[in-house]
Short mmCIF file of N, CA and C in Angstrom, two decimals:
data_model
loop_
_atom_site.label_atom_id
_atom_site.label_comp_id
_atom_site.label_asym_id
_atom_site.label_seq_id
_atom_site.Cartn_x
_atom_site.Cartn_y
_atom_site.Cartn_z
N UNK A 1 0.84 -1.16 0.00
CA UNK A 1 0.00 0.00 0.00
C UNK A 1 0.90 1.23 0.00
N UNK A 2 0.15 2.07 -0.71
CA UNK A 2 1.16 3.28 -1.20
C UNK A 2 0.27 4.55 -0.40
N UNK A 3 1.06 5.43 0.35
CA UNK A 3 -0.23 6.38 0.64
C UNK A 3 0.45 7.61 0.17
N UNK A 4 -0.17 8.57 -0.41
CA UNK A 4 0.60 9.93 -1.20
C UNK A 4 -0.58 10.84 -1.14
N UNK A 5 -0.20 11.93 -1.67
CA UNK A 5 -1.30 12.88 -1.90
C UNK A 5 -1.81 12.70 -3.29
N UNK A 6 -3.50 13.08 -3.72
CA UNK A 6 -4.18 12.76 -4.38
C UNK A 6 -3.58 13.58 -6.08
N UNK A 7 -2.49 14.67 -5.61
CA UNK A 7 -2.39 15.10 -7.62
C UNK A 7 -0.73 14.13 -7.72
N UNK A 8 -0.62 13.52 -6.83
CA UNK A 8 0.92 12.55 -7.20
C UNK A 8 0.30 10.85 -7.29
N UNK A 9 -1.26 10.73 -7.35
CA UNK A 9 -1.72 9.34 -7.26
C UNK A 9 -1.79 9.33 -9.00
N UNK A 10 -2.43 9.89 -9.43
CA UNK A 10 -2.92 10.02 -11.18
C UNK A 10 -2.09 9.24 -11.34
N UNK A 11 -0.79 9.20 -11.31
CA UNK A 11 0.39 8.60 -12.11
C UNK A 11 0.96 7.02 -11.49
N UNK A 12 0.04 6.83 -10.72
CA UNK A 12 0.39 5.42 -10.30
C UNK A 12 -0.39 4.45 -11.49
N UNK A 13 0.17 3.38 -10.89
CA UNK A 13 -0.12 1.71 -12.22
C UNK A 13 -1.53 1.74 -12.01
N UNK A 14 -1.93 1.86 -11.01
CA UNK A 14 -3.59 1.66 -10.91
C UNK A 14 -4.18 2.75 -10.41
N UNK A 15 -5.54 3.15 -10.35
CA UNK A 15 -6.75 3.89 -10.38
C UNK A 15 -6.36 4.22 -9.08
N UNK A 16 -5.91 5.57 -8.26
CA UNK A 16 -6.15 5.56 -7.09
C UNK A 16 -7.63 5.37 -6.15
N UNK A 17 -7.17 5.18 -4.91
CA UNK A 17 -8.22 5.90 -4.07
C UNK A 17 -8.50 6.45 -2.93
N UNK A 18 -9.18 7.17 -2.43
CA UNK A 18 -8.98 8.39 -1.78
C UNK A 18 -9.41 8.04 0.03
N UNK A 19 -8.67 8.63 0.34
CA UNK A 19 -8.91 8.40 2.11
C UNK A 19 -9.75 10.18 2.30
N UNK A 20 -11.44 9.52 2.28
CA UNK A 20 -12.05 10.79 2.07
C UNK A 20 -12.56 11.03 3.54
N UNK A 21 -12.54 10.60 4.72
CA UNK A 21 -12.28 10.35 6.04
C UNK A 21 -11.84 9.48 7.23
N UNK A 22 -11.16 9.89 8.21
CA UNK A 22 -10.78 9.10 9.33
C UNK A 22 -11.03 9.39 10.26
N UNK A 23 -11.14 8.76 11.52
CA UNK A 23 -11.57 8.57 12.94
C UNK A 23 -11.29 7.79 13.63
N UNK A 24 -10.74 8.58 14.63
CA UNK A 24 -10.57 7.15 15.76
C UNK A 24 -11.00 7.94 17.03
N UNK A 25 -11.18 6.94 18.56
CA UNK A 25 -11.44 7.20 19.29
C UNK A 25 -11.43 6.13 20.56
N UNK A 26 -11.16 6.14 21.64
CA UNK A 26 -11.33 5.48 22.98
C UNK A 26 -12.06 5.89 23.54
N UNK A 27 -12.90 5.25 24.39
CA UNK A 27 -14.09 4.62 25.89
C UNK A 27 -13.45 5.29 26.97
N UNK A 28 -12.70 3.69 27.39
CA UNK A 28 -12.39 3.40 28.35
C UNK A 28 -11.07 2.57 28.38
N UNK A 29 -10.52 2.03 29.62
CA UNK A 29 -9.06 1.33 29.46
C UNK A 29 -9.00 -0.47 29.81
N UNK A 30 -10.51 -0.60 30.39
CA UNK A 30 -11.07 -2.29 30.93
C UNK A 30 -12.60 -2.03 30.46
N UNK A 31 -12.63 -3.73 30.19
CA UNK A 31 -14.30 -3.74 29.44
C UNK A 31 -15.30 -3.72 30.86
N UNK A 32 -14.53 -3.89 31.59
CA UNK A 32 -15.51 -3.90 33.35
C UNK A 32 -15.61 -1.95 33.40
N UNK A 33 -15.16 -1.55 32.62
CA UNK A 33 -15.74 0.12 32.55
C UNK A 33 -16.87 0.61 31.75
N UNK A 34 -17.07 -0.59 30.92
CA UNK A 34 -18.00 -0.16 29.72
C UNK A 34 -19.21 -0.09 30.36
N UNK A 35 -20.12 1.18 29.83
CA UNK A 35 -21.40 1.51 30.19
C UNK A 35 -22.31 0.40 29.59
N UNK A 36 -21.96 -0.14 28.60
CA UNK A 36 -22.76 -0.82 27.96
C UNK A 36 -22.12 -2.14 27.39
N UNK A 37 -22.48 -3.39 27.24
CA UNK A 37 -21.38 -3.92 26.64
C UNK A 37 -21.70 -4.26 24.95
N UNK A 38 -23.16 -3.68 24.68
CA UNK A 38 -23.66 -4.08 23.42
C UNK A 38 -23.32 -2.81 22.58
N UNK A 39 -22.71 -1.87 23.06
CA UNK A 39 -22.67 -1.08 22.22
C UNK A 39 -21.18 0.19 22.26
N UNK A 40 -20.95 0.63 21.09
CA UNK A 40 -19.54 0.64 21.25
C UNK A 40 -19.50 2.35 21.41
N UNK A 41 -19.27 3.03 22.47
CA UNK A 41 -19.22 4.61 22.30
C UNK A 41 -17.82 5.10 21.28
N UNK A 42 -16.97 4.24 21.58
CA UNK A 42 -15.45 4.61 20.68
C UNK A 42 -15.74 4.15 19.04
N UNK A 43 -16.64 3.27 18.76
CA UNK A 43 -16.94 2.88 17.49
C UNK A 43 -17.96 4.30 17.11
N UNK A 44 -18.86 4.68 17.68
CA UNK A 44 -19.83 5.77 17.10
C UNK A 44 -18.95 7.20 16.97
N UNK A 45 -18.19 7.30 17.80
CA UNK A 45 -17.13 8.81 17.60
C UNK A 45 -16.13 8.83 16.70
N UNK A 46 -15.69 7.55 16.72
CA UNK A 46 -14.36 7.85 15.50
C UNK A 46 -15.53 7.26 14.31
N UNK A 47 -16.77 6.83 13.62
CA UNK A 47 -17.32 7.07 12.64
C UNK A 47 -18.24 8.41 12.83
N UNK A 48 -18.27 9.01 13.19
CA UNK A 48 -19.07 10.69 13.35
C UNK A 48 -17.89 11.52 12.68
N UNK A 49 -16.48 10.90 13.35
CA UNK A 49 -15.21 11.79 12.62
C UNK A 49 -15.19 11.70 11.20
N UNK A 50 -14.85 10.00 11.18
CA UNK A 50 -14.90 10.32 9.56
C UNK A 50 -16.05 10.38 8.77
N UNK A 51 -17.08 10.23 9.42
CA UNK A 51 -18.32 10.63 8.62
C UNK A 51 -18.24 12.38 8.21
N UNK A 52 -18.14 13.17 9.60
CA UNK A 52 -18.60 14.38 9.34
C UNK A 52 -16.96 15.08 8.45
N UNK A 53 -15.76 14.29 8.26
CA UNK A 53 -14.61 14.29 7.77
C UNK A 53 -15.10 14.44 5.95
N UNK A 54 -15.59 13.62 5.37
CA UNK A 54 -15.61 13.05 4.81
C UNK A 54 -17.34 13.59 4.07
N UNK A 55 -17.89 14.28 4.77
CA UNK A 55 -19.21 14.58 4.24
C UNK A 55 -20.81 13.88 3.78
N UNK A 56 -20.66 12.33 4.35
CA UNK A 56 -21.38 11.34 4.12
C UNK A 56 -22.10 10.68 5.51
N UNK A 57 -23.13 10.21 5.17
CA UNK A 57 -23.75 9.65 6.31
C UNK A 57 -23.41 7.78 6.01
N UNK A 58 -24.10 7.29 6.89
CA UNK A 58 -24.34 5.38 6.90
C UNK A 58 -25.51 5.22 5.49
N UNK A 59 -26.24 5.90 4.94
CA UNK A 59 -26.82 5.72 3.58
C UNK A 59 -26.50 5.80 2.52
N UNK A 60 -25.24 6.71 2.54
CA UNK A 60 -23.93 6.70 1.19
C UNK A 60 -23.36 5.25 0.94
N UNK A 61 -23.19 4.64 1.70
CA UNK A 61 -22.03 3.70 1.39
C UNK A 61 -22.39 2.53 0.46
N UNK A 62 -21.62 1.98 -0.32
CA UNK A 62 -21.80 0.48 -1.27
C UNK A 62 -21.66 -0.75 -0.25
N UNK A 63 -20.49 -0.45 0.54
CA UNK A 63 -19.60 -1.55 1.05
C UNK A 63 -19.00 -1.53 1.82
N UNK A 64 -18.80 -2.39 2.91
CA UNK A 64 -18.47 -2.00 4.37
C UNK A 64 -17.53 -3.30 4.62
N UNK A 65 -16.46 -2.85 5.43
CA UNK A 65 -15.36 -4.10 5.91
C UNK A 65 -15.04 -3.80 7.68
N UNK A 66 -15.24 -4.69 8.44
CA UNK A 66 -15.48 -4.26 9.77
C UNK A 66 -14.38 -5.45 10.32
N UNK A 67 -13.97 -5.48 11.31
CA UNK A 67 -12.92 -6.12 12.02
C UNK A 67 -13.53 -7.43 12.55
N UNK A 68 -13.78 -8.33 12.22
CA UNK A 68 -14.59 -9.33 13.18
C UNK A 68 -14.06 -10.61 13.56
N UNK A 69 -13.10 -10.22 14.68
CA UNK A 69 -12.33 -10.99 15.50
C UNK A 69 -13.26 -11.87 16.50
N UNK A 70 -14.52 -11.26 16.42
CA UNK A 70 -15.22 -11.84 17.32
C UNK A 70 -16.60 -11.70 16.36
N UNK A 71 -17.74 -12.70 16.76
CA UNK A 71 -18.90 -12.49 15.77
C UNK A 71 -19.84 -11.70 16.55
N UNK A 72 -19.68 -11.17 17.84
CA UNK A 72 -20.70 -10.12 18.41
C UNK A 72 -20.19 -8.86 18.00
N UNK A 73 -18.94 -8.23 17.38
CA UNK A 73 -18.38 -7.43 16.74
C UNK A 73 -18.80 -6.51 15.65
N UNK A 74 -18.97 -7.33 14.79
CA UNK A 74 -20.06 -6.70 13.32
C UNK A 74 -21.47 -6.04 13.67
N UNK A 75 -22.51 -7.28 14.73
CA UNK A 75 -23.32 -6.19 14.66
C UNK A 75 -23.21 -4.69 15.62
N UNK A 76 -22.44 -5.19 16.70
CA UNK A 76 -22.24 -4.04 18.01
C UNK A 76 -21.58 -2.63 17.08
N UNK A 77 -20.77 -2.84 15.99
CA UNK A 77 -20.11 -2.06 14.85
C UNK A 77 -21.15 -1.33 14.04
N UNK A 78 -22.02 -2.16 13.27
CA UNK A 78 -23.54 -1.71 12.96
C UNK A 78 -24.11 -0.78 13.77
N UNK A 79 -24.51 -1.17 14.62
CA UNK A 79 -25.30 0.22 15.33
C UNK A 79 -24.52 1.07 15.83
N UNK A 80 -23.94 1.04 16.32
CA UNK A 80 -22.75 2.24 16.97
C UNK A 80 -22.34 2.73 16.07
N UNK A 81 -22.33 2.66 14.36
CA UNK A 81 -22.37 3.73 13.25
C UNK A 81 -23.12 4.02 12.83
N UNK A 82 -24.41 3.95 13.28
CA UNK A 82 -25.79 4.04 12.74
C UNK A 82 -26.30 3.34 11.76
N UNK A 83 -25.85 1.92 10.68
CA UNK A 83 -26.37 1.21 9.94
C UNK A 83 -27.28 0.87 10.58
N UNK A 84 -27.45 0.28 11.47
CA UNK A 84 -28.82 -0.52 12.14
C UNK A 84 -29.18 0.19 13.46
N UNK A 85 -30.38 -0.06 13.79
CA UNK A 85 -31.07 0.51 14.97
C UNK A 85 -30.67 -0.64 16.07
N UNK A 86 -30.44 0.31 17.09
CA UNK A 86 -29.68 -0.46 18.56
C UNK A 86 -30.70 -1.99 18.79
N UNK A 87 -30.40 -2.98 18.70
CA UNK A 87 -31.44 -4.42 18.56
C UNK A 87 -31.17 -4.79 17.66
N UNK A 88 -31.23 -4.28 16.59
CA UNK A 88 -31.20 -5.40 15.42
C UNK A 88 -29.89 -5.27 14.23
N UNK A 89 -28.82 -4.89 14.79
CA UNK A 89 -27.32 -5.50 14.10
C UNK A 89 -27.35 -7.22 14.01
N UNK A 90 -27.88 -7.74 14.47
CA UNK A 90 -27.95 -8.70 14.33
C UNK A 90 -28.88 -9.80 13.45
N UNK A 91 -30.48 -8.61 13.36
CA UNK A 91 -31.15 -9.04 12.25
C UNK A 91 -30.63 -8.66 10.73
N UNK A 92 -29.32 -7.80 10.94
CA UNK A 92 -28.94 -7.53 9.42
C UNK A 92 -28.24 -8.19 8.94
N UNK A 93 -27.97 -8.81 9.56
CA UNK A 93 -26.71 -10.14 8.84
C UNK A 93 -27.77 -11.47 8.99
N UNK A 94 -28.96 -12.12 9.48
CA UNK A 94 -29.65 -12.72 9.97
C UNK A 94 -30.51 -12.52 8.35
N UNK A 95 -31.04 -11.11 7.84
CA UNK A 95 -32.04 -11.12 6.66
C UNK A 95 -31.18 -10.90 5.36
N UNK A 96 -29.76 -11.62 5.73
CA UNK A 96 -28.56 -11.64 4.38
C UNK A 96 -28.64 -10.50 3.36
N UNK A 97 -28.83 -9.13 4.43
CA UNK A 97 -28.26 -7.74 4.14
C UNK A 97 -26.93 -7.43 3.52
N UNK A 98 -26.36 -8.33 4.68
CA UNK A 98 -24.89 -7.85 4.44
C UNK A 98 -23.90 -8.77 3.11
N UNK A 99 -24.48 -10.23 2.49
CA UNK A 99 -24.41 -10.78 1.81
C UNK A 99 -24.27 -10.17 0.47
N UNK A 100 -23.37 -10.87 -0.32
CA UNK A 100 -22.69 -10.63 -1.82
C UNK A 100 -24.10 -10.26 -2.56
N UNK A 101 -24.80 -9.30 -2.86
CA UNK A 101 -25.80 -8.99 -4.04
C UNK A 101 -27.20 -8.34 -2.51
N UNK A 102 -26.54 -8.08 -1.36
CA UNK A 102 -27.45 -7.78 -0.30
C UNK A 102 -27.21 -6.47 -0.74
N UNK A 103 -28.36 -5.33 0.56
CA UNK A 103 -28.02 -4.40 0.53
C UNK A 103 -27.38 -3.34 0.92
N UNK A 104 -26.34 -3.99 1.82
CA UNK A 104 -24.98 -3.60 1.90
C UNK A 104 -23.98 -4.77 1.55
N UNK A 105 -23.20 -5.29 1.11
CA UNK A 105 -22.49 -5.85 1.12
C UNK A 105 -21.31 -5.41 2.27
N UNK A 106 -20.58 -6.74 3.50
CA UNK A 106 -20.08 -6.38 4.72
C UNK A 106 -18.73 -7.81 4.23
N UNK A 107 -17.65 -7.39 4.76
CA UNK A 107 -16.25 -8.42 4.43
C UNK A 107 -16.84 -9.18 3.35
N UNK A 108 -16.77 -8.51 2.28
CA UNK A 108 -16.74 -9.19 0.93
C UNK A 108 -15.35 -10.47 0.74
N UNK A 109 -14.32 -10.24 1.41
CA UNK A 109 -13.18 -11.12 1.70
C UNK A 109 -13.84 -12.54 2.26
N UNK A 110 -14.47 -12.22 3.63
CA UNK A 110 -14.49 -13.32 4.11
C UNK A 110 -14.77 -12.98 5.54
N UNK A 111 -13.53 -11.82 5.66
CA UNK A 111 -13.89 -11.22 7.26
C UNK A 111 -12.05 -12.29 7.50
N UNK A 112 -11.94 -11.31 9.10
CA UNK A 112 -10.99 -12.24 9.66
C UNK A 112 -11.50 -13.27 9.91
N UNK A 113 -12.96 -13.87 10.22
CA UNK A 113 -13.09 -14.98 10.69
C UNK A 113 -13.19 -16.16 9.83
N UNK A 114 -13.58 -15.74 8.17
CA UNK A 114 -13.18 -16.92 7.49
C UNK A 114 -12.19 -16.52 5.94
N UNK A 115 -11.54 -15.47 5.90
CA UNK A 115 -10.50 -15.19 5.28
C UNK A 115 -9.29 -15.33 5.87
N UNK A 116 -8.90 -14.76 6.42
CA UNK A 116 -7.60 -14.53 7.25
C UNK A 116 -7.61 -13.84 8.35
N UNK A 117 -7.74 -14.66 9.60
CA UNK A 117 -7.10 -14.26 10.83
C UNK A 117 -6.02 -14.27 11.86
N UNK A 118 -4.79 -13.93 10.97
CA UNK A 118 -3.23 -13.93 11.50
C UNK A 118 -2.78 -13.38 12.57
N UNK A 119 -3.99 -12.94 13.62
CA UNK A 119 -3.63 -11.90 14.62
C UNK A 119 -3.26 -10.58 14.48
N UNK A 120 -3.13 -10.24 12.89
CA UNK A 120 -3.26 -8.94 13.05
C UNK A 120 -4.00 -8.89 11.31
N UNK A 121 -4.97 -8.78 11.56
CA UNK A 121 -6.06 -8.34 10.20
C UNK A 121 -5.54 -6.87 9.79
N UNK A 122 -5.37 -6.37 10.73
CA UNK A 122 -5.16 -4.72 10.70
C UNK A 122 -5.59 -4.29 9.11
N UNK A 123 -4.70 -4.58 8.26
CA UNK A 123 -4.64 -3.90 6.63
C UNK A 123 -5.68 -5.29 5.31
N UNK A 124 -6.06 -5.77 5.97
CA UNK A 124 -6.68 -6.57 5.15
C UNK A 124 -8.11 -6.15 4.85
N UNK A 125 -8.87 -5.46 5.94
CA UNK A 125 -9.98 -4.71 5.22
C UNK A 125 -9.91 -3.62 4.49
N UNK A 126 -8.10 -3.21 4.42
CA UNK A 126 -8.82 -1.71 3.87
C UNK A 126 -7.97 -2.28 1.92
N UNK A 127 -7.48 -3.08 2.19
CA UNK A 127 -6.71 -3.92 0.67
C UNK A 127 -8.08 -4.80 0.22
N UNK A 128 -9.30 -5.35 0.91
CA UNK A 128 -10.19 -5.62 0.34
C UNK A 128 -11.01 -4.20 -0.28
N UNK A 129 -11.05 -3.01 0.87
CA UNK A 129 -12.44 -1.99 0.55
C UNK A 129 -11.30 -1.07 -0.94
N UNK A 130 -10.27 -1.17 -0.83
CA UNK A 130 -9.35 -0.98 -2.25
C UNK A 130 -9.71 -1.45 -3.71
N UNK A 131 -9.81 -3.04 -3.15
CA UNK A 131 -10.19 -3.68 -4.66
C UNK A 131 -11.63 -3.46 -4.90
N UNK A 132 -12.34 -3.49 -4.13
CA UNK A 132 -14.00 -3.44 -4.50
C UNK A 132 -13.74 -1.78 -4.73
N UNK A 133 -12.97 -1.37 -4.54
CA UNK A 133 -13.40 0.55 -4.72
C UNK A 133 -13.02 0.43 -6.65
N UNK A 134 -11.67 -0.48 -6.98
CA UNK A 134 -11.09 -0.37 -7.98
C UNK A 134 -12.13 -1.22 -9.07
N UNK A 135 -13.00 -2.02 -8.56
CA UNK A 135 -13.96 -2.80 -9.24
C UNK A 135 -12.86 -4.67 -9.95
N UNK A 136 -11.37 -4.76 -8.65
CA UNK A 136 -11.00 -5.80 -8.91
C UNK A 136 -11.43 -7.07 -8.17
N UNK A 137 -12.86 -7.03 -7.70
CA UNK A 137 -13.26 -7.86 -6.44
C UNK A 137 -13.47 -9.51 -7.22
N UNK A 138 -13.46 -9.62 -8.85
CA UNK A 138 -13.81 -10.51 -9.58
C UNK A 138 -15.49 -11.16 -9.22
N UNK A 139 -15.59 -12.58 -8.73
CA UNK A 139 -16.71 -13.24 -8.36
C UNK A 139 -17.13 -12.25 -7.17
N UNK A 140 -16.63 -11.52 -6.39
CA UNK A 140 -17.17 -11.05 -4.96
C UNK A 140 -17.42 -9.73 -5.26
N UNK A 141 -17.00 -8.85 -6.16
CA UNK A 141 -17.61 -7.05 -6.38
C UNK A 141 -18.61 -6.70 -6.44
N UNK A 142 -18.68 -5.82 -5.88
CA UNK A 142 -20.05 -5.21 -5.44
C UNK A 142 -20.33 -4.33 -6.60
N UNK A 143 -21.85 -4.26 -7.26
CA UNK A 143 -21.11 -3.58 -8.38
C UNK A 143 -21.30 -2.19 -8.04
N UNK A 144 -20.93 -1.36 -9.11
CA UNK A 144 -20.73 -0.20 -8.98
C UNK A 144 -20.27 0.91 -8.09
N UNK A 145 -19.48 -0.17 -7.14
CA UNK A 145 -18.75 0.44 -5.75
C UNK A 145 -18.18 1.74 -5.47
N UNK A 146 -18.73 2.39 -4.99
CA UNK A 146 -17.97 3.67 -4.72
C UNK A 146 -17.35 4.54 -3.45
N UNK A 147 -18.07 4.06 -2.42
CA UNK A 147 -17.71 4.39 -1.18
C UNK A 147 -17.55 3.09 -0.42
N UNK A 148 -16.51 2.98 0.40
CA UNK A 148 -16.34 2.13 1.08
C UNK A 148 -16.07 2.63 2.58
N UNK A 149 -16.69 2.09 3.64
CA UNK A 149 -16.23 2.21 5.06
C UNK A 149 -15.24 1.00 5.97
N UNK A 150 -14.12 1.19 5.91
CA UNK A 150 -13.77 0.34 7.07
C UNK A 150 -13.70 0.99 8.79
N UNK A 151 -13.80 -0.02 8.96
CA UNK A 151 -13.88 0.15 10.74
C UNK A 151 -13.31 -1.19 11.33
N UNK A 152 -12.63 -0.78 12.45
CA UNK A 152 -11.62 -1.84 13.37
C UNK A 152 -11.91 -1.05 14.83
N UNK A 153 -12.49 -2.00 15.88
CA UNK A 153 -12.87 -2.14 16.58
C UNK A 153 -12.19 -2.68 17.97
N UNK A 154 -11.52 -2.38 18.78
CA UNK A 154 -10.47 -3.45 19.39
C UNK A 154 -10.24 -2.58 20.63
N UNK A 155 -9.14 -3.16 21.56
CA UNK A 155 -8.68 -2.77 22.56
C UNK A 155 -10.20 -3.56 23.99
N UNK A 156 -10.96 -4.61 23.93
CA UNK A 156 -11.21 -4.87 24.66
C UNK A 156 -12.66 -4.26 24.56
N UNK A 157 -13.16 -4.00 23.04
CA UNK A 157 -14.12 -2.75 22.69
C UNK A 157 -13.62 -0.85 23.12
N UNK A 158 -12.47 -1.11 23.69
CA UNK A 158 -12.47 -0.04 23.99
C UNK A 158 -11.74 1.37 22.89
N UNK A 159 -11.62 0.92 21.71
CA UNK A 159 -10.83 1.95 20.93
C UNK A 159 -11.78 1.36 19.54
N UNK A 160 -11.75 2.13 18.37
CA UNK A 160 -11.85 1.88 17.28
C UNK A 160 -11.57 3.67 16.09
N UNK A 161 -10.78 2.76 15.15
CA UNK A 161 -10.67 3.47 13.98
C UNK A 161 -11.58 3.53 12.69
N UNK A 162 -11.65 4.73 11.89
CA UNK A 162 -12.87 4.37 10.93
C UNK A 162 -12.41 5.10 9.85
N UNK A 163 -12.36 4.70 8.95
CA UNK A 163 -11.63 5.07 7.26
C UNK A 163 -13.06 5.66 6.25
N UNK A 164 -13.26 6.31 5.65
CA UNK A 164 -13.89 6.19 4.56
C UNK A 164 -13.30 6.57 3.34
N UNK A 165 -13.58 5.51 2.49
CA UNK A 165 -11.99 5.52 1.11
C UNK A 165 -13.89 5.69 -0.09
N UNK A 166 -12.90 6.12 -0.95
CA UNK A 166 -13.84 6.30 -2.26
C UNK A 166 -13.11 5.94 -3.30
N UNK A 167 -13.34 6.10 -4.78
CA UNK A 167 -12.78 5.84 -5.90
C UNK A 167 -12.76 7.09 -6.45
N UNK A 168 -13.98 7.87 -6.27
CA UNK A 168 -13.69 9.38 -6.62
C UNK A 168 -13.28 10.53 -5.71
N UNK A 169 -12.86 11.71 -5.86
CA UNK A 169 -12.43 12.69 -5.04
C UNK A 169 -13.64 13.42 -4.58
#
């Protein structure tokens, strides 16, 4: 991964794309601090950053890649960015929303939990939300992809980062 500014990308081998917001944010420092354990306050602030970064809400997006080291992760990620209403992150992956031709498509890869989980996923959602931005996803592209959100979630729930990459400026 190459990161540069956007009038020195033109000239790369492939189509850039754009880091059109970021966010991050921390809770707390132990999950025995968390106000809540279903729901992530550090996941909703660092996506408000790069949402309000970035100029887009949770109804812009094609395609979403979320950290899911754990499977209560994705939906607790869901609502704490506002895709789903607090309860039912879980009916969205449940009514195969988040599924290849759904209406979001979510780890088009696989996810860490059935692509690759090497202990550190770190760069693998945002080299997947890359190729689906570039339209190289082959059998798995979403079509007409244009905004992508990643989000990574971690520290015990207590921290998370949030990207929003595009294909256009």
């Amino acid at each position: 991964m190459v990161l540069t500014r956007a009038d020195r990308a033109k000239d790369c081998a492939k189509a850039p794309v754009y880091v059109r917001g970021a966010g991050e944010a921390t809770e707390h420092v132990m999950v025995t601090q968390m106000r809540d354990l279903t729901y992530s306050e550090a996941t909703r602030m660092s996506g408000e950053k790069a949402f309000g970064m970035a100029g887009v809400g949770p109804k812009d997006f094609d395609h979403i890649m979320l950290y899911d080291a754990f499977t209560s992760g994705p939906p607790i990620m869901l609502e704490s960015l506002g895709f789903a209403k607090r309860g039912e992150g879980v009916h969205f992956f449940e009514e195969g929303r988040s599924t290849p031709g759904g209406s979001l498509p979510i780890n088009t890869n696989g996810g860490g939990l059935s692509y690759t989980h090497s202990g550190m996923y770190g760069i693998f959602p945002i080299i997947e939300s890359t190729r689906q931005l570039r339209g190289e996803g082959g059998a798995r592209q979403v079509p007409n992809c244009k905004l992508s959100l990643v989000n990574g979630m971690g520290g015990m729930l207590s921290a998370a980062g949030t990207l929003v990459l595009a294909n256009q400026r």
